[in-house]
Tab-separated table of C-alpha atoms in Angstrom:
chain	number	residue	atom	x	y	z
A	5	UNK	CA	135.364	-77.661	91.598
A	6	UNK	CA	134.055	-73.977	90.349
A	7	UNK	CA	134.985	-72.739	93.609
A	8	UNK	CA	138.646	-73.718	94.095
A	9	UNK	CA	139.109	-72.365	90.634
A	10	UNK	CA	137.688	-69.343	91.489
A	11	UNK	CA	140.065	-68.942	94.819
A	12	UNK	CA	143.030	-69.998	93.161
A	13	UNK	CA	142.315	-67.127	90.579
A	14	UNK	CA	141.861	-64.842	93.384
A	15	UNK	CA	144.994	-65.568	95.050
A	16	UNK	CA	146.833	-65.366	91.496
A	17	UNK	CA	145.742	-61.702	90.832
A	18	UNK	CA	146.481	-60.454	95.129
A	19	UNK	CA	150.023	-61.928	94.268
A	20	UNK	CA	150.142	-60.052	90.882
A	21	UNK	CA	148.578	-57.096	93.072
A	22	UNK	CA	151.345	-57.496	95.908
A	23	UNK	CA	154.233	-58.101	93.230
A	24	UNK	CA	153.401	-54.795	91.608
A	25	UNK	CA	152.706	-52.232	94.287
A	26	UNK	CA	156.270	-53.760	96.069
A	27	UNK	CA	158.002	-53.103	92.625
A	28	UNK	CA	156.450	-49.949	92.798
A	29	UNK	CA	157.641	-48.571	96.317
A	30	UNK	CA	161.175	-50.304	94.494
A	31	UNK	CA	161.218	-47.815	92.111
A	32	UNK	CA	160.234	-44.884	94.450
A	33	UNK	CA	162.792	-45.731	97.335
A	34	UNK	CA	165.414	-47.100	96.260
A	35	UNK	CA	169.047	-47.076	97.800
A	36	UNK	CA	171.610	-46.984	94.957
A	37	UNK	CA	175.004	-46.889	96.734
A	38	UNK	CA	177.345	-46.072	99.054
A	39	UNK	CA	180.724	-44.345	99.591
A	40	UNK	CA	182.738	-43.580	102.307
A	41	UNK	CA	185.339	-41.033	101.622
A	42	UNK	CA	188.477	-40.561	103.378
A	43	UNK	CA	189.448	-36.955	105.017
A	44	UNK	CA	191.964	-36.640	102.247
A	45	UNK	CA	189.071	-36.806	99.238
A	46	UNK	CA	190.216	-40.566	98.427
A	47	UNK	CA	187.366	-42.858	97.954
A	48	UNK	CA	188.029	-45.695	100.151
A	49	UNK	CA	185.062	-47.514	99.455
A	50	UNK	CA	182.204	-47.623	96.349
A	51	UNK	CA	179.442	-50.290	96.526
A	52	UNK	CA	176.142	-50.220	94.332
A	53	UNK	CA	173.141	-51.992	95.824
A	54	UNK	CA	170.569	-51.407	93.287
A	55	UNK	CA	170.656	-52.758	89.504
A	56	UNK	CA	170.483	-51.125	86.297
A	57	UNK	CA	172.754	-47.986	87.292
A	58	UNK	CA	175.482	-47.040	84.208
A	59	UNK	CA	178.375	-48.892	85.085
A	60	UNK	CA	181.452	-46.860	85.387
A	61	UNK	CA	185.270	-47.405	86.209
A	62	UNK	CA	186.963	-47.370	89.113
A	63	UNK	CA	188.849	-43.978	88.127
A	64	UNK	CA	185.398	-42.438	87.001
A	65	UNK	CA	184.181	-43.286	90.709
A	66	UNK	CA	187.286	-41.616	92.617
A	67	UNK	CA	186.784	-38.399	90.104
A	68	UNK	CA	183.352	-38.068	91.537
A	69	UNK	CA	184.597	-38.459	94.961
A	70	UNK	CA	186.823	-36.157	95.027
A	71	UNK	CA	184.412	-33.751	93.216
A	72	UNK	CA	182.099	-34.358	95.854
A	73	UNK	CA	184.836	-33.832	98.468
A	74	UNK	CA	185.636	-30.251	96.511
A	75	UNK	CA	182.137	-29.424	96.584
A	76	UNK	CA	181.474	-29.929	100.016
A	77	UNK	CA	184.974	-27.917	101.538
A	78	UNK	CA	183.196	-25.085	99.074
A	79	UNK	CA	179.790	-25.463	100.899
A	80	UNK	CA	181.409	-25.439	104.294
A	81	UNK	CA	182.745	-22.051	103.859
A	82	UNK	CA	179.194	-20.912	102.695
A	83	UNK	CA	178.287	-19.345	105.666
A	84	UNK	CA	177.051	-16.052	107.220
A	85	UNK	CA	178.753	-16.987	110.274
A	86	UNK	CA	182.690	-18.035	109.570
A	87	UNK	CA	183.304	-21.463	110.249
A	88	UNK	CA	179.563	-22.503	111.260
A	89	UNK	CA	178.627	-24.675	108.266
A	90	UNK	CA	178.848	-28.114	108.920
A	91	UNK	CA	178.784	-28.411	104.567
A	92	UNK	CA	176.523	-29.953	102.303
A	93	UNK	CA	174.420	-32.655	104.092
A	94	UNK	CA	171.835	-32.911	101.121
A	95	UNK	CA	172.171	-32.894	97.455
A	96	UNK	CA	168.898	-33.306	95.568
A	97	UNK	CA	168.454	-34.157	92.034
A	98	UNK	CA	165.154	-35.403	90.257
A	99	UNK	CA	165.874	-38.574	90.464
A	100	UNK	CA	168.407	-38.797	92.617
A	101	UNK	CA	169.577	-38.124	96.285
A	102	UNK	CA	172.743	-37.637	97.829
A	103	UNK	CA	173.066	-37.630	101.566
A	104	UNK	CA	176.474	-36.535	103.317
A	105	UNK	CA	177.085	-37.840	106.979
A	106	UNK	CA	180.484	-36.082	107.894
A	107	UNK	CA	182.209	-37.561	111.402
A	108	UNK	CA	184.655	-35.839	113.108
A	109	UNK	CA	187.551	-36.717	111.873
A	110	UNK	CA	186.882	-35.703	108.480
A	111	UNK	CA	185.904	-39.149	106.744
A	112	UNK	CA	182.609	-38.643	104.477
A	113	UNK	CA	179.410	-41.243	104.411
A	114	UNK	CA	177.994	-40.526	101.234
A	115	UNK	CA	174.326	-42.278	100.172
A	116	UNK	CA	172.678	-42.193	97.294
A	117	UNK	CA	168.888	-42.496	97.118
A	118	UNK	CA	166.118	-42.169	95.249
A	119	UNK	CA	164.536	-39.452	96.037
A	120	UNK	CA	161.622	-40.243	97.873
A	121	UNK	CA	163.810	-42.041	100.972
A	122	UNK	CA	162.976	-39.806	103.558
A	123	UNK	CA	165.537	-38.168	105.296
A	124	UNK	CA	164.854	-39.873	108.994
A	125	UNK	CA	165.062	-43.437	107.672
A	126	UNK	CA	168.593	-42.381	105.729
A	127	UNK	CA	170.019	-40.545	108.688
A	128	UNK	CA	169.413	-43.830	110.681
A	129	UNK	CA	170.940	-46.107	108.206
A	130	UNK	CA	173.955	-43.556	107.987
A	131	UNK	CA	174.161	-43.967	112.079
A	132	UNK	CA	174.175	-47.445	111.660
A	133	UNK	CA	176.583	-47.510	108.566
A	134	UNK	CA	179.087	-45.203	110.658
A	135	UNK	CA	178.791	-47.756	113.133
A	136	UNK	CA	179.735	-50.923	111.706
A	137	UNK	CA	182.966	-48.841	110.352
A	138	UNK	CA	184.178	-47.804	113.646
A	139	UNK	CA	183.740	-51.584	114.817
A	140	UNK	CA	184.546	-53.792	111.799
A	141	UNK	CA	186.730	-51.296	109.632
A	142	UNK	CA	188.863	-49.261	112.522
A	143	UNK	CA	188.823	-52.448	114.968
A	144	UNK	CA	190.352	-54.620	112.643
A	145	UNK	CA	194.277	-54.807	112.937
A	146	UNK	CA	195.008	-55.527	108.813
A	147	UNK	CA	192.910	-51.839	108.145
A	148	UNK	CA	194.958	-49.364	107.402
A	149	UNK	CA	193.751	-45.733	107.737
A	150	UNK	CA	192.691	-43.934	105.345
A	151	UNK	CA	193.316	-46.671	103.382
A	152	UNK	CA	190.815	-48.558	101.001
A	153	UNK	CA	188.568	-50.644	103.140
A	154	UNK	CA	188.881	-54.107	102.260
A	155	UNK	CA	186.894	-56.345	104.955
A	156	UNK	CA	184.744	-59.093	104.202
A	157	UNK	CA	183.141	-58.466	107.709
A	158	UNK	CA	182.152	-54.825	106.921
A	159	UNK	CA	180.487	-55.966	103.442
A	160	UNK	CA	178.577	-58.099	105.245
A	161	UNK	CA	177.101	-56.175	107.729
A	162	UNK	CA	176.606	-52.950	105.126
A	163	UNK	CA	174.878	-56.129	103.270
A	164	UNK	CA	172.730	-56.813	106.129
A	165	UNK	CA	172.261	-53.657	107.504
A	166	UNK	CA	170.781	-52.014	103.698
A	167	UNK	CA	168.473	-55.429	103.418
A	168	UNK	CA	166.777	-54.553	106.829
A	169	UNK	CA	166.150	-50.998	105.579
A	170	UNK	CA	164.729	-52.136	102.370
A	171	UNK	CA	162.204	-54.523	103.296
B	27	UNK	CA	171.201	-27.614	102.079
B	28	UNK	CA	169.592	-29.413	104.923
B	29	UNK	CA	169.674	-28.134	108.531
B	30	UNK	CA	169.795	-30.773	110.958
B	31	UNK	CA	173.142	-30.969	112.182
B	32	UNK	CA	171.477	-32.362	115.657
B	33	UNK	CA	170.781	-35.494	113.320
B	34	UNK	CA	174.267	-35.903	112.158
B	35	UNK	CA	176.376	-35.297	114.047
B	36	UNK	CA	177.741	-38.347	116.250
B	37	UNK	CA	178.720	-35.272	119.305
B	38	UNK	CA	174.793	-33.975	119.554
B	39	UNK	CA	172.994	-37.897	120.259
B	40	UNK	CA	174.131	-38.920	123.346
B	41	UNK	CA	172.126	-41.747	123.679
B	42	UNK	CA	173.951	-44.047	120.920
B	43	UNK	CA	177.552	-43.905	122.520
B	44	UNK	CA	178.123	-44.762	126.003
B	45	UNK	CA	180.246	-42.157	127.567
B	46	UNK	CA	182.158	-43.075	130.954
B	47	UNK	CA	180.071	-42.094	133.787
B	48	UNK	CA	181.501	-39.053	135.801
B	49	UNK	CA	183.491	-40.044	138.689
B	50	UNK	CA	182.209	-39.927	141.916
B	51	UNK	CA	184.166	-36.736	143.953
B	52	UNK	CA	187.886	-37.412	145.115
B	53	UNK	CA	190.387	-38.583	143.519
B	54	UNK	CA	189.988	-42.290	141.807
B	55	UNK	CA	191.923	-45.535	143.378
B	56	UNK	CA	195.634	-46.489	142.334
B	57	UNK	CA	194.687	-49.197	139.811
B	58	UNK	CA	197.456	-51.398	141.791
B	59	UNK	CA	195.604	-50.283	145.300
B	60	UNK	CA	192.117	-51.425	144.168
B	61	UNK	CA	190.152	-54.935	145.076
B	62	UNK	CA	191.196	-57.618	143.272
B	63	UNK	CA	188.072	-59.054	144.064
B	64	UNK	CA	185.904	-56.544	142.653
B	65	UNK	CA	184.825	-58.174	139.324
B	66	UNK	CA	181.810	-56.639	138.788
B	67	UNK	CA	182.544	-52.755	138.015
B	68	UNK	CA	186.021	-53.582	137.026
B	69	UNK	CA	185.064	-54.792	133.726
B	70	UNK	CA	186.306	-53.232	130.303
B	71	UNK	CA	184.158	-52.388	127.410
B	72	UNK	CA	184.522	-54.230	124.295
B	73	UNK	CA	185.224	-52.126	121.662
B	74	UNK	CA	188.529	-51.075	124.531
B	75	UNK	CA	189.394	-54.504	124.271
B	76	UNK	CA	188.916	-54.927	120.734
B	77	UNK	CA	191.095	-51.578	119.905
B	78	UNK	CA	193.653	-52.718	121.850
B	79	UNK	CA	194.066	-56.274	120.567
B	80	UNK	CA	193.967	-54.877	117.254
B	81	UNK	CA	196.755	-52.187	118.204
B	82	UNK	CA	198.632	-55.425	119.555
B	83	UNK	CA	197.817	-57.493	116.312
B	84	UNK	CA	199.443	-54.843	114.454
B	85	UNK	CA	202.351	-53.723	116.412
B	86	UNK	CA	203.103	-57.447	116.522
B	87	UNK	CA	202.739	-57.899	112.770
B	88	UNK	CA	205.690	-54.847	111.835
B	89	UNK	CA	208.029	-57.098	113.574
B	90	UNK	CA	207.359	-60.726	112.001
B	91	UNK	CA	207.378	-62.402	109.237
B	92	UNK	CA	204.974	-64.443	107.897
B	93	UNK	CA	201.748	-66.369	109.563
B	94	UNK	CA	204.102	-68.600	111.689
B	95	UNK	CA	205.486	-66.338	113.349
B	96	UNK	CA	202.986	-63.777	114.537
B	97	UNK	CA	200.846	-66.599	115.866
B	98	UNK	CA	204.115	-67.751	117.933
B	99	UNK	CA	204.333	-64.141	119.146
B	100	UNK	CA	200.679	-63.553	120.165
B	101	UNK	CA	201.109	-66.928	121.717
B	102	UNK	CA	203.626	-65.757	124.248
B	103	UNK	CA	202.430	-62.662	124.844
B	104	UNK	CA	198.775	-64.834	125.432
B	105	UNK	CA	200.996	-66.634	127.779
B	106	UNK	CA	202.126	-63.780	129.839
B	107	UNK	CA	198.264	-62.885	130.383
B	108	UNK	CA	197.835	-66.436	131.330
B	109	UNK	CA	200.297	-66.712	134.127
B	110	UNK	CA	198.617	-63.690	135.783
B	111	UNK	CA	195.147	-64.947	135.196
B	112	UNK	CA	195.812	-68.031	136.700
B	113	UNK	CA	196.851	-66.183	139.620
B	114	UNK	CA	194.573	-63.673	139.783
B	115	UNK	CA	191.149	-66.672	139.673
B	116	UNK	CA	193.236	-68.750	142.201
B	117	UNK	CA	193.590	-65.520	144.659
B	118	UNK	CA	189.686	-64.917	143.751
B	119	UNK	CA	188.621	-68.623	144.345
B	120	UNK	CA	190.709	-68.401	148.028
B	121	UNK	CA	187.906	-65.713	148.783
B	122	UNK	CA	185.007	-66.630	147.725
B	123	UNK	CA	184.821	-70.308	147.553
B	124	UNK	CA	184.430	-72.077	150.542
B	125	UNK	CA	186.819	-75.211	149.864
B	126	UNK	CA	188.846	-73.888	147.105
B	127	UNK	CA	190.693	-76.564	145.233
B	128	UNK	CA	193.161	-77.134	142.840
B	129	UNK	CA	192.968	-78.996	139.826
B	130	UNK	CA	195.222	-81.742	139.856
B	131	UNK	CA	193.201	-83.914	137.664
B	132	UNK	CA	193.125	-83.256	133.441
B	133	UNK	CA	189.475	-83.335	133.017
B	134	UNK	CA	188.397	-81.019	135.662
B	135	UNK	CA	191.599	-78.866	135.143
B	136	UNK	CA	190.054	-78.557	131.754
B	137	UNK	CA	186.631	-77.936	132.213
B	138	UNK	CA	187.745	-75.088	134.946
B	139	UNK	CA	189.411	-73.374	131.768
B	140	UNK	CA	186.713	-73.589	129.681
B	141	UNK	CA	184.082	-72.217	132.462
B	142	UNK	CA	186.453	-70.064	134.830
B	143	UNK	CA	188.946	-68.873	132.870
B	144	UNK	CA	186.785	-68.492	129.923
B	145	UNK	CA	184.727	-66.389	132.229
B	146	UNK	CA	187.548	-64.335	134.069
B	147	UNK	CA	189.053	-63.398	130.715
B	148	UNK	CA	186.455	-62.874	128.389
B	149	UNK	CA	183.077	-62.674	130.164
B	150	UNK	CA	181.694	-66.040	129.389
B	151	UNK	CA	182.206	-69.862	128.938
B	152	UNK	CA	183.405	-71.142	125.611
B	153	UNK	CA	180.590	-72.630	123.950
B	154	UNK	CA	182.449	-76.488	123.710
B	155	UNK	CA	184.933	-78.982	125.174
B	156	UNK	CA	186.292	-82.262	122.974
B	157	UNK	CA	188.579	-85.137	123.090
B	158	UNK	CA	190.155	-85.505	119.789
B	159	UNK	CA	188.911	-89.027	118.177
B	160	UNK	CA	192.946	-89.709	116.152
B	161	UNK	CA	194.907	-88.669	119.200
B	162	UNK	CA	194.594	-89.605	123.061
B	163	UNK	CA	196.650	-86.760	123.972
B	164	UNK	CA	195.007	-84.040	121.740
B	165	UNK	CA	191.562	-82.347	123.421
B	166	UNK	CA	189.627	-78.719	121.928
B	167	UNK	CA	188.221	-76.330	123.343
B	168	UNK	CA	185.722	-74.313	120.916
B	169	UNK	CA	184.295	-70.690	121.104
B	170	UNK	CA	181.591	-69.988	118.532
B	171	UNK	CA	182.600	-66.266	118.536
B	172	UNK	CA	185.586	-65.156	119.858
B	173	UNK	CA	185.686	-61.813	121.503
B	174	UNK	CA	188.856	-61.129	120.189
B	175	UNK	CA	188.568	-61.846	117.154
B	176	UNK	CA	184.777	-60.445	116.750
B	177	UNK	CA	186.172	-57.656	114.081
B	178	UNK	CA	188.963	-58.884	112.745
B	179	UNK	CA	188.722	-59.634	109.007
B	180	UNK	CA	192.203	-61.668	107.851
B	181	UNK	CA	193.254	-60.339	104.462
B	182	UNK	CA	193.701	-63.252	101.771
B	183	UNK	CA	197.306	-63.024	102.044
B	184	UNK	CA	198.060	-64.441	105.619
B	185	UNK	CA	194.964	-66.771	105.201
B	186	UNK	CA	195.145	-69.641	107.903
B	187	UNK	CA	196.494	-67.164	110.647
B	188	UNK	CA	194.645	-67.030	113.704
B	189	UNK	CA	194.853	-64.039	116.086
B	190	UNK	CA	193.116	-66.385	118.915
B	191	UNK	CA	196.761	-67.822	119.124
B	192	UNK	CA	196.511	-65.241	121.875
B	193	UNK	CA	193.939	-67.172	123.862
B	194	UNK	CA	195.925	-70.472	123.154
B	195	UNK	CA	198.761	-68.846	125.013
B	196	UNK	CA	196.440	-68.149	127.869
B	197	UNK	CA	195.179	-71.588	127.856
B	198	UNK	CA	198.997	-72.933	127.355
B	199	UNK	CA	200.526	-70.660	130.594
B	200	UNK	CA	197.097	-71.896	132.456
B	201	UNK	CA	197.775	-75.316	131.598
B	202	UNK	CA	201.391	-74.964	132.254
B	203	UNK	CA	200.861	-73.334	135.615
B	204	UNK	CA	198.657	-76.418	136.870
B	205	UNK	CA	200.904	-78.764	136.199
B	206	UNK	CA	199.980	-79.865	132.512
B	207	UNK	CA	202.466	-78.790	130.373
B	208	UNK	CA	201.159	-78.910	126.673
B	209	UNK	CA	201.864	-77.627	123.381
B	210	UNK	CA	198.197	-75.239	122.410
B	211	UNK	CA	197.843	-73.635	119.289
B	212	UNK	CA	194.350	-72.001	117.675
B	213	UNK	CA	192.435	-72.872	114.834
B	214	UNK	CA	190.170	-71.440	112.415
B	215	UNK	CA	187.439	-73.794	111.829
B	216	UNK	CA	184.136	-72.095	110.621
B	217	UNK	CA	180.735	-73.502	110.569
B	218	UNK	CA	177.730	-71.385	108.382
B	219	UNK	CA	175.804	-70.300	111.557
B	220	UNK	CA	179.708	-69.318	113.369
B	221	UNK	CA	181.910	-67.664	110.763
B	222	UNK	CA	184.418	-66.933	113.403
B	223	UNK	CA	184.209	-69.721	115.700
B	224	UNK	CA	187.564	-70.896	116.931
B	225	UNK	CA	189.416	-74.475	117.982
B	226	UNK	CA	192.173	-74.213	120.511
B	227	UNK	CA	194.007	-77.250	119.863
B	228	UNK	CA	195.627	-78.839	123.441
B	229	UNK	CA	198.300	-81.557	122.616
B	230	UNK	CA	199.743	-82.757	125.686
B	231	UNK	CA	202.871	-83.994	126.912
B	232	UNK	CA	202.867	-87.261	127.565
B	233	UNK	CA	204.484	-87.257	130.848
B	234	UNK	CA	200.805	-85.888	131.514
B	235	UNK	CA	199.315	-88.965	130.203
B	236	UNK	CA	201.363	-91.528	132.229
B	237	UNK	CA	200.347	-89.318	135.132
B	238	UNK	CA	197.041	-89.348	134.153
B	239	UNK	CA	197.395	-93.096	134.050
B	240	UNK	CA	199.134	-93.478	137.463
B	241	UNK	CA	196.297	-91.995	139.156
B	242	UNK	CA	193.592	-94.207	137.611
């Protein structure tokens, strides 16, 4: 009798234990969203995966964007060498990252992270995020370029895709 | 300002996109001079296919209007790829079969689209075969995941359409080719493991039935 109390209480305070250090490495890597921004500075896409960030509007969003888009033409001139700065890739804050993956033809995968994701694990999920666009945003006949990315497929898989890197 | 452009940039890892292989020396085949038998390095990647069903999709869709329509389009232009695919696996079973037949019976007939044709077209067999229950002249043939249709999301406002009304015009000009003339139109029917998986709906004539009958 004692002794399944005392394992029952045991198993009670490794769950509290687990619970807590897991809410822990929460708070220290965290991914908090995800833009992707079109070659002409539009945001075409905004999603928030963590909770608790300040809500703002839909115009506040595509005035950061295209801030962001500003700031980065700036930092690709920023270069000894003319025309050999690929632009901002990294924006740190203290409690904040932002990552920049910049394709080819211009369009802008932008992450924000706490910042404590390391850079490998953030470069990967950008990979994988750039991806899933070229198949389910640029293979899908009702997409129009350049134009806000509206695919139920593509939230799924940027759904699935984030979960994997967060657990 | 970070300095690892090697990490990301898509142009510096080679080894997450497939790049054509050079070609061997000289120069390549006329595509019309080359073995129609060949199946094995003639095949086309997916995200080729996939591009150019969408760029079909939408140079189909400026000229339409509404669901209807489009789906009657893709199904002829599903039915010119099905005259020459029935063709093209008749030439190949002449070859490599040693009594090559052809299908003069509905079941079989049916059966060799969902396994051969399936195959010859899209790399695999669809996943099922059915006989309606209502109808006598109605059967189904199901794919779980249709290649075609693997990235396509349909926007709210043409819900219902579905761009496998390609593949039903394939399965129509197969169909039609044998001997079974039919009316075959696709379906969207999802399940929660198969969010794309696809019914192409096979109502035959019934001068196909008495037939059917006749030789009983």
């Amino acid at each position: 009798m004692t002794l399944t109390l005392i394992t029952r209480r045991t198993r009670t305070l490794s769950e509290i234990f687990t619970w807590w250090t897991s809410s822990l490495q929460f708070i220290f890597m965290a991914i908090f969203g995800l833009w992707v921004i079109n070659k002409a500075g539009g945001l075409v896409y905004q999603r928030s995966f963590a909770d608790g960030l300040a809500q703002l509007t839909s115009n506040e969003y595509l005035v950061l964007a295209g801030t962001l888009h500003g700031i980065h033409a700036i930092t690709s001139r920023l270069s000894p060498i003319p025309g050999q700065s690929s632009g901002a890739q990294v924006i740190e804050g203290e409690t904040f990252k932002i990552s920049v993956l910049l394709t080819l033809t211009g369009t802008k995968f932008i992450l924000l992270t706490s910042p404590a994701e390391p850079a490998s694990s953030i470069d990967v999920l950008l990979q994988k995020i750039y991806t899933t666009y070229a198949e389910k945003v640029m293979q899908n006949p009702f997409h129009t370029p350049e134009m806000p990315i509206r695919s139920e497929a593509f939230d799924d898989w940027i759904h699935i895709i984030t979960l994997s890197l967060r657990s | 300002m970070n300095s690892s452009v090697e990490h990301l940039s898509p142009t510096t890892s080679s080894a997450r996109f497939s790049l054509p292989s050079k070609s061997t020396a000289g120069p390549k085949p006329n595509i019309y001079e080359r073995n129609l038998n060949k199946t094995r390095v003639a095949e086309v990647s997916a995200a080729s296919l996939s591009f150019l069903f969408s760029e079909v999709v939408q140079y189909t869709q400026k000229r339409v209007s509404g669901v209807n329509d489009l789906e009657r389009r893709l199904n002829t232009l599903g039915y010119r790829v099905g005259t020459r695919v029935l063709e093209l696996t008749a030439y190949r079973a002449e070859s490599s079969l040693k009594a090559p037949k052809r299908e003069i019976r509905l079941l079989p007939a049916l059966m060799a689209i969902h396994t051969q044709i399936w195959r010859a077209v899209y790399g695999r067999p669809a996943d099922a075969i059915e006989k309606s229950v209502e109808n006598v002249d109605e059967y189904m043939i199901i794919d779980n995941d249709p290649l075609i249709e693997r990235h396509i999301s349909v926007p709210r406002d043409l819900s219902g359409l579905s761009c496998s009304s390609f593949s039903a015009g394939i399965v129509e000009a197969v169909l039609d080719g044998l001997g079974f003339p039919a009316r075959v139109t696709a379906h969207h029917t999802p399940t929660s493991t198969h969010p794309t998986r696809t019914t192409i709906l096979i109502k035959l004539e019934k001068s196909v039935l008495d037939r059917e009958d006749v030789l009983k």
